[in-house]
JSON list of C-alpha atoms in Angstrom, two decimals:
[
{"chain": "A", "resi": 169, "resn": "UNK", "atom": "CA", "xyz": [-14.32, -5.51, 14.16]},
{"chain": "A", "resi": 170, "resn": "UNK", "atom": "CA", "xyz": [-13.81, -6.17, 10.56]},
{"chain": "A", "resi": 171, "resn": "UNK", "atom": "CA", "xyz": [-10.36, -5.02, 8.64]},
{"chain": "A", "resi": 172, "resn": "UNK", "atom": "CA", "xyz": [-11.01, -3.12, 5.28]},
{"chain": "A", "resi": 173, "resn": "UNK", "atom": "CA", "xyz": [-13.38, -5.46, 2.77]},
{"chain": "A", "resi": 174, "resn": "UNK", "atom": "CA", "xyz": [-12.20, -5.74, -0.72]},
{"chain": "A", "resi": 175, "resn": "UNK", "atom": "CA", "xyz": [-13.89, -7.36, -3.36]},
{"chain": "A", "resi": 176, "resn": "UNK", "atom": "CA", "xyz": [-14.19, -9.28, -5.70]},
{"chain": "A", "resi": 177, "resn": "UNK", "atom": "CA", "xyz": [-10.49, -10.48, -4.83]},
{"chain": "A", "resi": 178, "resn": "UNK", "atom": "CA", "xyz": [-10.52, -11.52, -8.34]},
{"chain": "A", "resi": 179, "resn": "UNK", "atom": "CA", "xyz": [-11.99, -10.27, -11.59]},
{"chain": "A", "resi": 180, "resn": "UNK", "atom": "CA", "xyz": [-11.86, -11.21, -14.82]},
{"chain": "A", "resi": 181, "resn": "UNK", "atom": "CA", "xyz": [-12.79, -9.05, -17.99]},
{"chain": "A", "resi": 182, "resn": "UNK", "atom": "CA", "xyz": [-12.32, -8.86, -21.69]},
{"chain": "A", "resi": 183, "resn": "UNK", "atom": "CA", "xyz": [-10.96, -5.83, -23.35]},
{"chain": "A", "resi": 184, "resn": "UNK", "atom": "CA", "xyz": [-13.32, -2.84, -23.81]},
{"chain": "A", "resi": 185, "resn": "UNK", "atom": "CA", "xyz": [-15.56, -4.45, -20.50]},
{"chain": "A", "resi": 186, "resn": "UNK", "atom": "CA", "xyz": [-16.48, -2.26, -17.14]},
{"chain": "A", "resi": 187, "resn": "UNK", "atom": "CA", "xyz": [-14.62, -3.47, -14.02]},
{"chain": "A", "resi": 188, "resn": "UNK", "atom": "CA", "xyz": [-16.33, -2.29, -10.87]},
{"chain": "A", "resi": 189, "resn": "UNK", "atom": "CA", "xyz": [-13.95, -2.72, -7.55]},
{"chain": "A", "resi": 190, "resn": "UNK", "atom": "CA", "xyz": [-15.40, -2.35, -4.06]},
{"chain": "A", "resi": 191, "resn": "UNK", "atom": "CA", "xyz": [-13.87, -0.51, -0.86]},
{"chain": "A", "resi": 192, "resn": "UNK", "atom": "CA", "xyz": [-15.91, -0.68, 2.86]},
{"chain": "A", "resi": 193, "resn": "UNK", "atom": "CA", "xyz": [-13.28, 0.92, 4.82]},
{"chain": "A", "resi": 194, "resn": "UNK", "atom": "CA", "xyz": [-12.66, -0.08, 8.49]},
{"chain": "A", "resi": 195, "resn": "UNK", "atom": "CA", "xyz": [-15.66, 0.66, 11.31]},
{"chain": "A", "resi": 196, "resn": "UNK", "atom": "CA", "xyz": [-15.21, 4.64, 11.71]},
{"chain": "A", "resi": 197, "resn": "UNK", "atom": "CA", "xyz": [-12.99, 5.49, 8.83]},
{"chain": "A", "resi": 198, "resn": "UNK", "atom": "CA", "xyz": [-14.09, 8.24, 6.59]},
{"chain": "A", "resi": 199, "resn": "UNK", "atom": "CA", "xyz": [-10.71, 8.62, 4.58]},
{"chain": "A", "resi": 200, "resn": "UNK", "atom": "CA", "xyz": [-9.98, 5.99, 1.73]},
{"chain": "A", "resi": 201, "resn": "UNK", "atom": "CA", "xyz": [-6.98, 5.86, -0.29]},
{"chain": "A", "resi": 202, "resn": "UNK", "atom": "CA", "xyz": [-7.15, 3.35, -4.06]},
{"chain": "A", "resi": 203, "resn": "UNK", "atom": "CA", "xyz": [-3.64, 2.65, -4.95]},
{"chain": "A", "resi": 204, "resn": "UNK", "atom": "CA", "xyz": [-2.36, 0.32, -8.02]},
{"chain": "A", "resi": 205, "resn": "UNK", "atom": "CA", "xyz": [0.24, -2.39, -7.88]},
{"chain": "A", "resi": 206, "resn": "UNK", "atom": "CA", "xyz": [1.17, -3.01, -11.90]},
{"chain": "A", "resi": 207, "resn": "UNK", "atom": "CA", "xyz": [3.09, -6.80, -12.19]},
{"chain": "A", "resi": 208, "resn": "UNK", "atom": "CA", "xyz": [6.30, -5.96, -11.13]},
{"chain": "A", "resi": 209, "resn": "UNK", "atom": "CA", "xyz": [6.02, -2.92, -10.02]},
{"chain": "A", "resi": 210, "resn": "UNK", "atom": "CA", "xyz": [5.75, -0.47, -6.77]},
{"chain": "A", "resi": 211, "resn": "UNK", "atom": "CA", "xyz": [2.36, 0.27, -5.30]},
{"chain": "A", "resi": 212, "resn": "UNK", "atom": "CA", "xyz": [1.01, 3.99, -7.12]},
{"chain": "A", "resi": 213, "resn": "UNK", "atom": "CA", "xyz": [-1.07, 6.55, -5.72]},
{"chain": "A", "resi": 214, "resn": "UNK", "atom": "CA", "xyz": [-4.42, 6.77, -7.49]},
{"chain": "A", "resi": 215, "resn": "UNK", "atom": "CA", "xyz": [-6.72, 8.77, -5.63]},
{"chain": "A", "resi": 216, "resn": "UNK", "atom": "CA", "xyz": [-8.01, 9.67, -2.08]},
{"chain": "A", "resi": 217, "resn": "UNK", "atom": "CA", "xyz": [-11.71, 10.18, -0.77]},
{"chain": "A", "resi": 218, "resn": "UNK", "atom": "CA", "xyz": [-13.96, 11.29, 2.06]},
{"chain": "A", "resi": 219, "resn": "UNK", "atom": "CA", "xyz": [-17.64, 10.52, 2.01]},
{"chain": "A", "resi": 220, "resn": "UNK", "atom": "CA", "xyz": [-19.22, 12.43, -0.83]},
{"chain": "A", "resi": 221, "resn": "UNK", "atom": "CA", "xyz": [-16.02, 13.42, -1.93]},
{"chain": "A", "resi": 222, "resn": "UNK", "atom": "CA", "xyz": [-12.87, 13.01, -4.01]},
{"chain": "A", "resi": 223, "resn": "UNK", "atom": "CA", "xyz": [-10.31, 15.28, -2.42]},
{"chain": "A", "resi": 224, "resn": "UNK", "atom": "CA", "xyz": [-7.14, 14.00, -4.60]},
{"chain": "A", "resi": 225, "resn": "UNK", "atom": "CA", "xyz": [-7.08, 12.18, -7.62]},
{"chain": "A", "resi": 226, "resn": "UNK", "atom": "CA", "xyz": [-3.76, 13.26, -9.29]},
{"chain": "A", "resi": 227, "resn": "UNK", "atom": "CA", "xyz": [-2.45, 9.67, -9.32]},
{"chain": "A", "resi": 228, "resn": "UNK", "atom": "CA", "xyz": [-5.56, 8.36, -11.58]},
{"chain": "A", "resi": 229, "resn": "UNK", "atom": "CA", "xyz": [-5.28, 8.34, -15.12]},
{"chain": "A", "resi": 230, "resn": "UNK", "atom": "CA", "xyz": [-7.42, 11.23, -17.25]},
{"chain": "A", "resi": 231, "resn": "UNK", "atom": "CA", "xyz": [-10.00, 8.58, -18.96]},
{"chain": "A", "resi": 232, "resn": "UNK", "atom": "CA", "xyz": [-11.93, 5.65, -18.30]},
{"chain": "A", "resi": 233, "resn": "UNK", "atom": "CA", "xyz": [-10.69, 5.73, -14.34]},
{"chain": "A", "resi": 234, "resn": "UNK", "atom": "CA", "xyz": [-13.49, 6.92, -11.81]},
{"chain": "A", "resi": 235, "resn": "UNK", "atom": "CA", "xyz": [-13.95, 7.25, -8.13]},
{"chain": "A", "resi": 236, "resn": "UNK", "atom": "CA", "xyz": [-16.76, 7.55, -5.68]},
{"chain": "A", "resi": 237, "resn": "UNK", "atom": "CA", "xyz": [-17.24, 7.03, -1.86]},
{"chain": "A", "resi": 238, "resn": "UNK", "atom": "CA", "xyz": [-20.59, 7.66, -1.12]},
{"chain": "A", "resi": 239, "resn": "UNK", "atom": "CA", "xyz": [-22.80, 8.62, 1.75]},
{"chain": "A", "resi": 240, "resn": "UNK", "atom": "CA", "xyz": [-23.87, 5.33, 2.30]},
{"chain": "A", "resi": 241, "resn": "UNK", "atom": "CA", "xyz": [-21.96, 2.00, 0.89]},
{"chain": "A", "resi": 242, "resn": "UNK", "atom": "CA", "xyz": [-18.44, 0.83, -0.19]},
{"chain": "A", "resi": 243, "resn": "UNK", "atom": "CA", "xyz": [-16.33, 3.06, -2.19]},
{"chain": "A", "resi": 244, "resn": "UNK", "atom": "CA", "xyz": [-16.25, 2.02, -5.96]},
{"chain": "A", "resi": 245, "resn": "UNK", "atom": "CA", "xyz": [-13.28, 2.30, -8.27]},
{"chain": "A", "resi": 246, "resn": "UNK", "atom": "CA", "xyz": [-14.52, 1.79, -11.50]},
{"chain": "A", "resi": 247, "resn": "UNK", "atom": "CA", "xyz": [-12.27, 1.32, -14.73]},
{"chain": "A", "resi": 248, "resn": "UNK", "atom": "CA", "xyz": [-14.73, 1.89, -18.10]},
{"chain": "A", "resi": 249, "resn": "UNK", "atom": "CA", "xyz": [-13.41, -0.05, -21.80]},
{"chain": "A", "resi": 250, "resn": "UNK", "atom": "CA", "xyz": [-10.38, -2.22, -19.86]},
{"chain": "A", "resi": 251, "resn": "UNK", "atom": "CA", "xyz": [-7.09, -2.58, -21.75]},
{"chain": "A", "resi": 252, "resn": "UNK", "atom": "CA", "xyz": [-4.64, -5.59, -20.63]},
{"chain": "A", "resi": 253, "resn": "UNK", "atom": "CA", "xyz": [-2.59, -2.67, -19.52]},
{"chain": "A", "resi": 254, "resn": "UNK", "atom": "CA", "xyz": [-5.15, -2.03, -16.31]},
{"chain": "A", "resi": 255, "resn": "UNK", "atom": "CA", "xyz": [-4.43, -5.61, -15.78]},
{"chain": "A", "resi": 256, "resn": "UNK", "atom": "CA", "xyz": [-3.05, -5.19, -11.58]},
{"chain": "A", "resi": 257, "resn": "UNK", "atom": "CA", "xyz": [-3.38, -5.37, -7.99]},
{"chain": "A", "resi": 258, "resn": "UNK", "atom": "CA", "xyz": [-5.70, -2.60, -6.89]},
{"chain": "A", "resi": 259, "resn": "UNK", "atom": "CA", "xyz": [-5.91, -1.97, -2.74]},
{"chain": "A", "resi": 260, "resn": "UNK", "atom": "CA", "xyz": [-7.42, 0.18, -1.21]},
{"chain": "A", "resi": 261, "resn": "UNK", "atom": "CA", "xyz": [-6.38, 1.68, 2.57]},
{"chain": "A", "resi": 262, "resn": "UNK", "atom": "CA", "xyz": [-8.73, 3.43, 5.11]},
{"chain": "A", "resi": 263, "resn": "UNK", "atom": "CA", "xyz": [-7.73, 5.95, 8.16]},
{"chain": "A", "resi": 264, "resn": "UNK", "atom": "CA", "xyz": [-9.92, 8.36, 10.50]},
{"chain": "A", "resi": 265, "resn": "UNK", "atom": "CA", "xyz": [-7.21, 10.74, 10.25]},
{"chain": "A", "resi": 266, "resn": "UNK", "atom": "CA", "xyz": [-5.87, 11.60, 7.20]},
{"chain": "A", "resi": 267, "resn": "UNK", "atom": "CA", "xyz": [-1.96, 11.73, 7.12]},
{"chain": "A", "resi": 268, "resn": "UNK", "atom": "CA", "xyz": [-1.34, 11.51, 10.76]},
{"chain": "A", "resi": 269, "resn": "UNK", "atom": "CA", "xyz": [-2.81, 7.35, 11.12]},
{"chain": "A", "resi": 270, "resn": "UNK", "atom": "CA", "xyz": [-1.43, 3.70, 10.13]},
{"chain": "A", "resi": 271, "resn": "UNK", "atom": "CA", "xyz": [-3.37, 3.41, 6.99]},
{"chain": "A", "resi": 272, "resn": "UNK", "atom": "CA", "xyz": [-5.10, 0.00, 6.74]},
{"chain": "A", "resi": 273, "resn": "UNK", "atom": "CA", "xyz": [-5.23, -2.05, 3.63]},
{"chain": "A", "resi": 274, "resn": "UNK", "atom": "CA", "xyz": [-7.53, -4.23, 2.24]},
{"chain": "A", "resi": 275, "resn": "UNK", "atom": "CA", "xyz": [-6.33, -7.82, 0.73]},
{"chain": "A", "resi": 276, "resn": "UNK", "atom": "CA", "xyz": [-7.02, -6.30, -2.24]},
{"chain": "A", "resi": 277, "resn": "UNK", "atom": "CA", "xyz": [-8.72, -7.25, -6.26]},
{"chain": "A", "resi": 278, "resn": "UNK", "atom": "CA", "xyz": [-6.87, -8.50, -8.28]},
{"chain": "A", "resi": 279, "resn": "UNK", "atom": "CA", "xyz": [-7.78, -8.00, -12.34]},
{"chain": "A", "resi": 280, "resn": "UNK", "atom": "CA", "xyz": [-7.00, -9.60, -15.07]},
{"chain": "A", "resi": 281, "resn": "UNK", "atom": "CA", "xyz": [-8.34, -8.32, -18.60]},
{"chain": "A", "resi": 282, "resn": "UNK", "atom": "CA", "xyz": [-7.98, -11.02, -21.42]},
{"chain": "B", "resi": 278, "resn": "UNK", "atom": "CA", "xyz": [8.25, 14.95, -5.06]},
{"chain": "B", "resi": 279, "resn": "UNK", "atom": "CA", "xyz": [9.94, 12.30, -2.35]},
{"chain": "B", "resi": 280, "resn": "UNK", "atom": "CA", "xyz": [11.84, 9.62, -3.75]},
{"chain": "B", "resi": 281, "resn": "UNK", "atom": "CA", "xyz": [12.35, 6.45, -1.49]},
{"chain": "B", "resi": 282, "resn": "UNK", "atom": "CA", "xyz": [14.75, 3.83, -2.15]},
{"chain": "B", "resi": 283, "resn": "UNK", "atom": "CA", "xyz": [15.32, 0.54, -0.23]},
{"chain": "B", "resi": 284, "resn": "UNK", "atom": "CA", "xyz": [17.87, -2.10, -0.18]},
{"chain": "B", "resi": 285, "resn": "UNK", "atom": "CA", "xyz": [18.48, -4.50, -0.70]},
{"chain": "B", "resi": 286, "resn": "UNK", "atom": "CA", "xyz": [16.49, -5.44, -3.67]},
{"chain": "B", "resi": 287, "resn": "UNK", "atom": "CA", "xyz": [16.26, -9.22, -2.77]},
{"chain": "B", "resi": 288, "resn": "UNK", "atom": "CA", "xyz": [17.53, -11.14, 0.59]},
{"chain": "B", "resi": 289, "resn": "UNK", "atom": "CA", "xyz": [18.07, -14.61, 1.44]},
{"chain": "B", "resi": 290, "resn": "UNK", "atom": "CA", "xyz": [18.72, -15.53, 4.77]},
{"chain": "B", "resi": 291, "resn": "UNK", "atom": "CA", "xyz": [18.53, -18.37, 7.14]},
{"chain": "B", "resi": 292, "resn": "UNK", "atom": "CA", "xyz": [16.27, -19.04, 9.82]},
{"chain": "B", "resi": 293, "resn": "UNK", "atom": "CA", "xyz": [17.62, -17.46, 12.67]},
{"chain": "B", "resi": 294, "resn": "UNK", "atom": "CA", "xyz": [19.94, -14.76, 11.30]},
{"chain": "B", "resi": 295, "resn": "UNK", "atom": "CA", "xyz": [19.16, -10.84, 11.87]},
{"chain": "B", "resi": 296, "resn": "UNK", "atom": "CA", "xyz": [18.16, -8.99, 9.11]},
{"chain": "B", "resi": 297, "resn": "UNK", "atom": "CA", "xyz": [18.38, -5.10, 8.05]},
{"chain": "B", "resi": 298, "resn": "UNK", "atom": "CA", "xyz": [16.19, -3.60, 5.41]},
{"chain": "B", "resi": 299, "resn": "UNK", "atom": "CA", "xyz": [17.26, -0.15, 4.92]},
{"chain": "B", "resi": 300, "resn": "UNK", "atom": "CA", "xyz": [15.21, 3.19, 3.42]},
{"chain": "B", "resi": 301, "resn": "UNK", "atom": "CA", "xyz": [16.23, 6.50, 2.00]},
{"chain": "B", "resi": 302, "resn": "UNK", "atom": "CA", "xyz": [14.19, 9.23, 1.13]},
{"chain": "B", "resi": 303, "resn": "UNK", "atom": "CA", "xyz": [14.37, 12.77, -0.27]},
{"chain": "B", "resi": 304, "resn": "UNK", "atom": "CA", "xyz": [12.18, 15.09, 1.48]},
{"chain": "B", "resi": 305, "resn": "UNK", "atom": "CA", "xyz": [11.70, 15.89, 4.45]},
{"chain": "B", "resi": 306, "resn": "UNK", "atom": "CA", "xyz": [8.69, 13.72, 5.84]},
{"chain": "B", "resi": 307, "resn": "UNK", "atom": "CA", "xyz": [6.73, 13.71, 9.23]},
{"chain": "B", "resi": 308, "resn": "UNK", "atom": "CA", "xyz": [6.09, 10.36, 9.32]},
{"chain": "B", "resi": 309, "resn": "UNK", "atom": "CA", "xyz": [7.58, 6.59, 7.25]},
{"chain": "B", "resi": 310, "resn": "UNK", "atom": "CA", "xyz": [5.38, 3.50, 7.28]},
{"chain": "B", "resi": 311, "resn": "UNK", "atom": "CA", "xyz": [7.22, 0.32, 7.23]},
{"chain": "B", "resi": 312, "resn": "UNK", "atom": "CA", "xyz": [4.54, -2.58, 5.29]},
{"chain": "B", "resi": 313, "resn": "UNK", "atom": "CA", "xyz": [4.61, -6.07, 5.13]},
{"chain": "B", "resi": 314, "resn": "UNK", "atom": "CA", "xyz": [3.45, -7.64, 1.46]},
{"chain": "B", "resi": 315, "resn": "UNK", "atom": "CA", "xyz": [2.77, -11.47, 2.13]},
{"chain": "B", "resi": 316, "resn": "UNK", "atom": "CA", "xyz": [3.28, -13.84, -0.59]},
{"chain": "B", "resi": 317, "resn": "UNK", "atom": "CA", "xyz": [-0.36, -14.10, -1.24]},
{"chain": "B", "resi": 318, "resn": "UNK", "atom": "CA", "xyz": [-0.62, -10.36, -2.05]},
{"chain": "B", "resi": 319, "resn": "UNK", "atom": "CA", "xyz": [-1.90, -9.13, 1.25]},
{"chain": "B", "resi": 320, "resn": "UNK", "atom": "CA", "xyz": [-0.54, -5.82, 2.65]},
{"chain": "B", "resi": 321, "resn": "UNK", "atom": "CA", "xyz": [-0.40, -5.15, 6.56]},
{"chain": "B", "resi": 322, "resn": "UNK", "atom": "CA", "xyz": [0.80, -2.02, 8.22]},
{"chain": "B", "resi": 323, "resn": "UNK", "atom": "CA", "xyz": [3.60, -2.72, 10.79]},
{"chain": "B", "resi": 324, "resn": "UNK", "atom": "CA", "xyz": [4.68, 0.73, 11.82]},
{"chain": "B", "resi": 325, "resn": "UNK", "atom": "CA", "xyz": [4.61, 4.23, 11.34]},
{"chain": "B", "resi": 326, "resn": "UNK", "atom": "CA", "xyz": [6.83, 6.04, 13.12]},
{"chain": "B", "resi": 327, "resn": "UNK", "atom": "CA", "xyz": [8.15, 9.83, 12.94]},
{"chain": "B", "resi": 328, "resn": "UNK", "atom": "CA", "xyz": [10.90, 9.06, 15.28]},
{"chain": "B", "resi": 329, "resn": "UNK", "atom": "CA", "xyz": [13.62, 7.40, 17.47]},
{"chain": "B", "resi": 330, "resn": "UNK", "atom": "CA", "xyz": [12.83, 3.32, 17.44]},
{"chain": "B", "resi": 331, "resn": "UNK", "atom": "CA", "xyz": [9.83, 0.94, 17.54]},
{"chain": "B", "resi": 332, "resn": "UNK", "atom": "CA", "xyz": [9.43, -2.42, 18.38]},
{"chain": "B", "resi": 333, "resn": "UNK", "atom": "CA", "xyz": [6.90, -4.99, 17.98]},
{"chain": "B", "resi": 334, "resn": "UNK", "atom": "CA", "xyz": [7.83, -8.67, 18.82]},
{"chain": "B", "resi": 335, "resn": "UNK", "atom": "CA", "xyz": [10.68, -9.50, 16.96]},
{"chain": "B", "resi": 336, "resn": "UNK", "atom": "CA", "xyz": [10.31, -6.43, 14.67]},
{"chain": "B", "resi": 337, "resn": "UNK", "atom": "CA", "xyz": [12.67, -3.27, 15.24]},
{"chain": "B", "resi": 338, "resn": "UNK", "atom": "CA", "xyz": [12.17, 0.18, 13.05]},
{"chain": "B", "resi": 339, "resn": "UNK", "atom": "CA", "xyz": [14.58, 2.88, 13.42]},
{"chain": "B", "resi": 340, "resn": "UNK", "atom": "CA", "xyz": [14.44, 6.24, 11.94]},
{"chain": "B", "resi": 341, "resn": "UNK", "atom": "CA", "xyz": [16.70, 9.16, 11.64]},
{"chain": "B", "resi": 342, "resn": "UNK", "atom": "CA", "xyz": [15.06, 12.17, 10.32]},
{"chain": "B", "resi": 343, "resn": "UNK", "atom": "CA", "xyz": [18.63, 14.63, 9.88]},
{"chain": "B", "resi": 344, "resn": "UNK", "atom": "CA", "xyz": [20.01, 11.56, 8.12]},
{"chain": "B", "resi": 345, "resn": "UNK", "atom": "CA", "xyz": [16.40, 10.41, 5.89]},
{"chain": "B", "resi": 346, "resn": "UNK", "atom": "CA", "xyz": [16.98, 6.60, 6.67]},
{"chain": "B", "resi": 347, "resn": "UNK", "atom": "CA", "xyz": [14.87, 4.53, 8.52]},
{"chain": "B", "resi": 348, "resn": "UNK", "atom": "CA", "xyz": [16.03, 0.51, 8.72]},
{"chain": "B", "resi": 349, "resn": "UNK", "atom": "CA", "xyz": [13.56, -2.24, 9.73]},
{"chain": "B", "resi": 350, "resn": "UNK", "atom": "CA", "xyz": [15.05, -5.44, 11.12]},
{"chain": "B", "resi": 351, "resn": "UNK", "atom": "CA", "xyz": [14.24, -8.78, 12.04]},
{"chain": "B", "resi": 352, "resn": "UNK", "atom": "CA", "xyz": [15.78, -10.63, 14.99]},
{"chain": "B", "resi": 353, "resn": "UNK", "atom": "CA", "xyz": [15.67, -14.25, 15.33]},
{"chain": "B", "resi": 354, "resn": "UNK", "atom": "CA", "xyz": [14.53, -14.58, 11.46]},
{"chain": "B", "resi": 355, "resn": "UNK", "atom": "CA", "xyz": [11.91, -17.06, 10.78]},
{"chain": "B", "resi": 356, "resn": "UNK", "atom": "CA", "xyz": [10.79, -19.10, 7.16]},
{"chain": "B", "resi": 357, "resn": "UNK", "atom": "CA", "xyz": [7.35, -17.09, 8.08]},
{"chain": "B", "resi": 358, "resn": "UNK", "atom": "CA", "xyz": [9.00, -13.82, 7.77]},
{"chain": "B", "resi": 359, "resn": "UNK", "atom": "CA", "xyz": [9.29, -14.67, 4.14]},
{"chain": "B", "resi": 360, "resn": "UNK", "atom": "CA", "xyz": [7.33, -11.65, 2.52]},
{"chain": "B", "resi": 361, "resn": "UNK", "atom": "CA", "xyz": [8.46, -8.34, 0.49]},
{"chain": "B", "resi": 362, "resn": "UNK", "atom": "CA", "xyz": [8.62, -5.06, 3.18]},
{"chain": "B", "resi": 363, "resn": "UNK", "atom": "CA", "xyz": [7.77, -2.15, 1.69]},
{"chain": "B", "resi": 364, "resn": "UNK", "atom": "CA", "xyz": [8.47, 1.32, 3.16]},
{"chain": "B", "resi": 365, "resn": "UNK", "atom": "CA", "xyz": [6.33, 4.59, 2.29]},
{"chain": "B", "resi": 366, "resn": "UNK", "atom": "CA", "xyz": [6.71, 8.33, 3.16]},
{"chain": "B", "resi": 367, "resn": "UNK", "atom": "CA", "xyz": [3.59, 11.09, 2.63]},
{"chain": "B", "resi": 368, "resn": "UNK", "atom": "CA", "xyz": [3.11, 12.44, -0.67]},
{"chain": "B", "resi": 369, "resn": "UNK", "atom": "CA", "xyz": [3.30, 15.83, -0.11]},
{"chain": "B", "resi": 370, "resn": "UNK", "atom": "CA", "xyz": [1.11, 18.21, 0.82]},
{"chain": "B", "resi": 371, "resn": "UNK", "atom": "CA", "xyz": [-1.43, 17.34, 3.39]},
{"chain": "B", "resi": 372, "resn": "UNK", "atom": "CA", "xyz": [-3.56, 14.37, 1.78]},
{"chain": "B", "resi": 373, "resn": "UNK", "atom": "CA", "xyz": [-1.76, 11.79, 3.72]},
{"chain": "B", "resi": 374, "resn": "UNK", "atom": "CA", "xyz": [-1.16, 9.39, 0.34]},
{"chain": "B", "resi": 375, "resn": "UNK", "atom": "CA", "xyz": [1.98, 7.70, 0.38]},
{"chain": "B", "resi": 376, "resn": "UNK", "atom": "CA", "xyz": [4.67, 7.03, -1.60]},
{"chain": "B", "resi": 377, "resn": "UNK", "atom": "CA", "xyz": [6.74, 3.58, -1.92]},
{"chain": "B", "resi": 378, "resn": "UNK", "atom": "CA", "xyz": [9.92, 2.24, -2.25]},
{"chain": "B", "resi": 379, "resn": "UNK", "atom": "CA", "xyz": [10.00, -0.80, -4.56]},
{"chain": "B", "resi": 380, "resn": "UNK", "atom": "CA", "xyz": [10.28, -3.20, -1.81]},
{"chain": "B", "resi": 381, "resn": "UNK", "atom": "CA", "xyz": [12.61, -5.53, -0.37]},
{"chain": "B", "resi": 382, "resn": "UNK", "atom": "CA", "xyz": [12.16, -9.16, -1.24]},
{"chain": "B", "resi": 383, "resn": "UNK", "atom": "CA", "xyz": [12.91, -11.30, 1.92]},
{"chain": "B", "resi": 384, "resn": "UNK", "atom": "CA", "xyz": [13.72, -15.21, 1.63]},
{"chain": "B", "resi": 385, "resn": "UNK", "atom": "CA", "xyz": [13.97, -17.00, 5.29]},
{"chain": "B", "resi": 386, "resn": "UNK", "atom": "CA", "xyz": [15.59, -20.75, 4.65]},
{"chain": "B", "resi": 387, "resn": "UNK", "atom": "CA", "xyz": [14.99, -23.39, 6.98]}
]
């Protein structure tokens, strides 16, 4: 029974590249939760998703950020034109219960733009 | 919007002592995770808990809603418990994200 997959667990990009990060939740879990961990810093909220859908993505910043989690396959953070500033830890957790469940992380991708 | 704080910041112990971590939160919550950060990045859940104590191994969470404190502690501290434990409450509203406290940075010495 695999945990929740993350990968790459580390990726490297220049400034103004894509960065695509990948989430395949736990067996059974349709709710999946991206937070950020900047160096030195608390983990952050970015956004939460069911299959087909982003439910809450108040903790994502307004541009270049995007979510999916689709009907079939992992769900995909993806961070358009990088700055060093996205440079972070970036987990992702799954549940099948939102709110009322242990939430499950993955090991989690680490970036680093140059 | 909850605020959680933990303390201490940073803790060295050695091997064999008990340890406290403690948390303090704002708001109302139904539920706190307790999380374990090992030093190579990766996070694993240890408890949630809404109420009263839990125990797994040598791993003891408490929680006192009236007061908002939970405490996590270690008996019987070992150089593998060396990791930063990281306690979250929900976000608010019904979404089930969470929230976290900055962490507590624990050192076990041989």
């Amino acid at each position: 029974n695999a945990g929740v997959m993350q990968n790459p667990r580390h990726l490297v990009r220049r400034r103004g590249q894509e960065a695509r990060l990948r989430c395949s939740p736990m067996k059974g879990h349709s709710h999946v939760y991206w937070y950020r961990q900047l160096p030195e810093e608390g983990l952050k909220f970015m956004v939460y998703l069911q299959k087909e859908n982003i439910i809450d993505e108040s903790g994502m910043p307004k541009e270049r950020f995007s979510a999916e989690f689709p009907k079939e396959g992992p769900s995909i953070l993806r961070i358009q034109q990088v700055v060093r500033g996205d440079s972070a830890a970036y987990f992702c957790a799954s549940t099948n219960n939102r709110g009322k469940n242990i939430q499950y992380f993955g090991a989690g991708t680490r970036l680093s733009v140059l | 919007k909850n605020e959680v704080e933990q303390s201490p910041q940073n803790l060295t112990a050695q091997e064999g002592e008990f340890i406290t971590i403690n948390c303090s939160y704002s708001v109302g919550i139904s539920a706190l995770h307790w999380l374990q950060q090992h030093p190579g990045g990766g996070i694993v859940s240890l408890f949630m808990l809404s109420s009263g104590k839990k125990k797994h191994g040598r791993l003891i969470a408490t929680i006192n809603i009236q007061e908002k404190h939970s405490s996590l502690h270690i008996t019987a501290s070992h150089p593998r418990d060396s990791a930063v434990y990281i306690c979250a409450v929900p976000g608010g509203g019904s979404q089930g994200n969470l929230i976290f406290g900055k962490g507590t940075k624990l050192s076990v010495k041989p």
